[in-house]
Amino acid sequence: GQNIDQPTEMTATEGAIVQINCTYQTSGFNGLFWYQQHAGEAPTFLSYNVLDGLEEKGRFSSFLSRSKGYSYLLLKELQMKDSASYLCAVTESGYSTLTFGKGTMLLVSP
Amino acid sequence: DVKVTQSSRYLVKRTGEKVFLECVQDMDHENMFWYRQDPGLGLRLIYFSYDVKMKEKGDIPEGYSVSREKKERFSLILESASTNQTSMYLCASSFGTAGGVSYEQYFGPGTRLTVT
């Protein structure tokens, strides 16, 4: 089976930096996805990590450590529109399916 | 632009009714998925399909069935709706896995189903 943990809620201030952690335990780990989901909307793809290290995409970066079963999503220069749920999901080798964590609700305040 | 559409945004059905949820994608994706999303439980996979007429059970298939007669269309069927199937249903699609690489899933807008 798979076990994915991420914090339920986080709060941060506009302009700040926030790090959302995700730990996982899974057999046959292949890669890790991060999705953003605004209330009442569909999840949208943010990043995909397969190799160890940091992937940067504008204000968002994602990090993976395969040996530690750990990933984080780093959001810089927070904006009010970043208030959303952030979903961590893992995929296994040879499979197209994703197993999602329960999501982290991020609230950005002025 | 990838587009995944779902037949309804909101649906209200009575207990025992047969319910059809339709999903269509326009990106020629091999894979299609049905999830339900509930507060505190996250996204859970119900069924998926990696080709026409092929289907695989996900983590919570009980009470559901699916149909994929055409590549672009994937239907979720609730044979006899029950109140515990009240939920947000999300459809997604993606390219098939190749060379050990997984591809991102594109999600539809969701159908909020209420069973009374």
XYZ file of N, CA and C in Angstrom, chain B residues 31-73:
129
model
N -5.265 7.298 -21.387
C -5.774 7.010 -20.041
C -6.895 7.949 -19.636
N -7.883 7.388 -18.974
C -8.929 8.203 -18.358
C -9.237 7.656 -16.979
N -9.628 8.561 -16.081
C -9.768 8.223 -14.666
C -11.044 8.831 -14.105
N -11.624 8.155 -13.122
C -12.694 8.725 -12.314
C -12.279 8.706 -10.847
N -12.426 9.887 -10.211
C -12.138 10.053 -8.798
C -13.389 10.589 -8.104
N -13.424 10.385 -6.788
C -14.343 11.157 -5.970
C -13.518 11.894 -4.934
N -14.015 13.081 -4.563
C -13.292 13.914 -3.615
C -14.219 14.284 -2.479
N -13.807 13.950 -1.272
C -14.605 14.209 -0.079
C -13.749 14.928 0.944
N -14.348 15.848 1.700
C -13.591 16.590 2.722
C -12.900 15.649 3.703
N -11.620 15.894 3.930
C -10.866 15.078 4.876
C -10.369 13.759 4.321
N -10.833 13.395 3.130
C -10.404 12.118 2.532
C -9.588 12.320 1.267
N -9.659 13.492 0.694
C -8.883 13.760 -0.510
C -9.470 13.106 -1.752
N -8.645 13.025 -2.773
C -9.040 12.421 -4.042
C -8.797 10.919 -3.982
N -9.842 10.152 -4.316
C -9.702 8.695 -4.307
C -10.118 8.142 -5.656
N -9.307 7.220 -6.165
C -9.521 6.671 -7.497
C -10.597 5.596 -7.467
N -11.593 5.749 -8.345
C -12.687 4.783 -8.418
C -12.387 3.725 -9.481
N -12.195 4.175 -10.695
C -11.867 3.308 -11.834
C -10.974 4.075 -12.784
N -10.220 3.342 -13.592
C -9.501 3.977 -14.673
C -9.492 3.070 -15.891
N -9.129 3.665 -17.007
C -9.107 2.940 -18.279
C -7.874 3.365 -19.058
N -7.139 2.412 -19.579
C -5.941 2.744 -20.340
C -6.127 2.509 -21.833
N -7.328 2.116 -22.227
C -7.606 1.921 -23.650
C -9.110 1.726 -23.820
N -9.553 1.835 -25.041
C -10.973 1.616 -25.323
C -11.374 0.217 -24.858
N -12.521 0.150 -24.211
C -13.115 -1.093 -23.711
C -12.308 -1.733 -22.575
N -11.233 -1.096 -22.135
C -10.457 -1.623 -21.013
C -10.801 -0.834 -19.761
N -10.855 -1.523 -18.631
C -11.106 -0.847 -17.371
C -10.377 -1.576 -16.250
N -9.989 -0.787 -15.254
C -9.314 -1.345 -14.095
C -9.925 -0.730 -12.841
N -10.065 -1.517 -11.807
C -10.575 -0.993 -10.544
C -9.519 -0.139 -9.870
N -9.997 0.931 -9.260
C -9.125 1.747 -8.437
C -9.225 1.330 -6.985
N -9.148 2.297 -6.102
C -9.146 2.002 -4.669
C -10.541 1.800 -4.085
N -11.557 2.406 -4.704
C -12.913 2.330 -4.139
C -13.950 2.056 -5.237
N -13.904 0.894 -5.896
C -14.816 0.650 -7.018
C -16.226 0.191 -6.622
N -16.413 -0.160 -5.355
C -17.696 -0.746 -4.954
C -18.837 0.233 -5.185
N -19.880 -0.262 -5.841
C -21.061 0.561 -6.088
C -21.003 1.326 -7.399
N -19.889 1.174 -8.120
C -19.694 1.890 -9.380
C -19.339 0.925 -10.505
N -19.626 1.348 -11.726
C -19.100 0.669 -12.902
C -18.739 1.753 -13.913
N -18.034 1.345 -14.976
C -17.594 2.319 -15.975
C -17.765 1.729 -17.367
N -17.705 2.624 -18.336
C -17.808 2.217 -19.730
C -16.913 3.120 -20.558
N -16.153 2.492 -21.465
C -15.342 3.276 -22.401
C -15.462 2.635 -23.781
N -16.424 3.131 -24.526
C -16.689 2.619 -25.874
C -15.901 3.373 -26.929
N -15.553 4.616 -26.642
C -14.747 5.430 -27.550
C -13.584 6.011 -26.769
N -12.499 6.282 -27.459
C -11.289 6.748 -26.784
C -11.514 8.036 -26.020
N -12.331 8.929 -26.531
C -12.471 10.237 -25.919
C -13.501 10.289 -24.789
N -14.223 9.211 -24.581
C -15.354 9.261 -23.650
C -15.261 8.159 -22.594
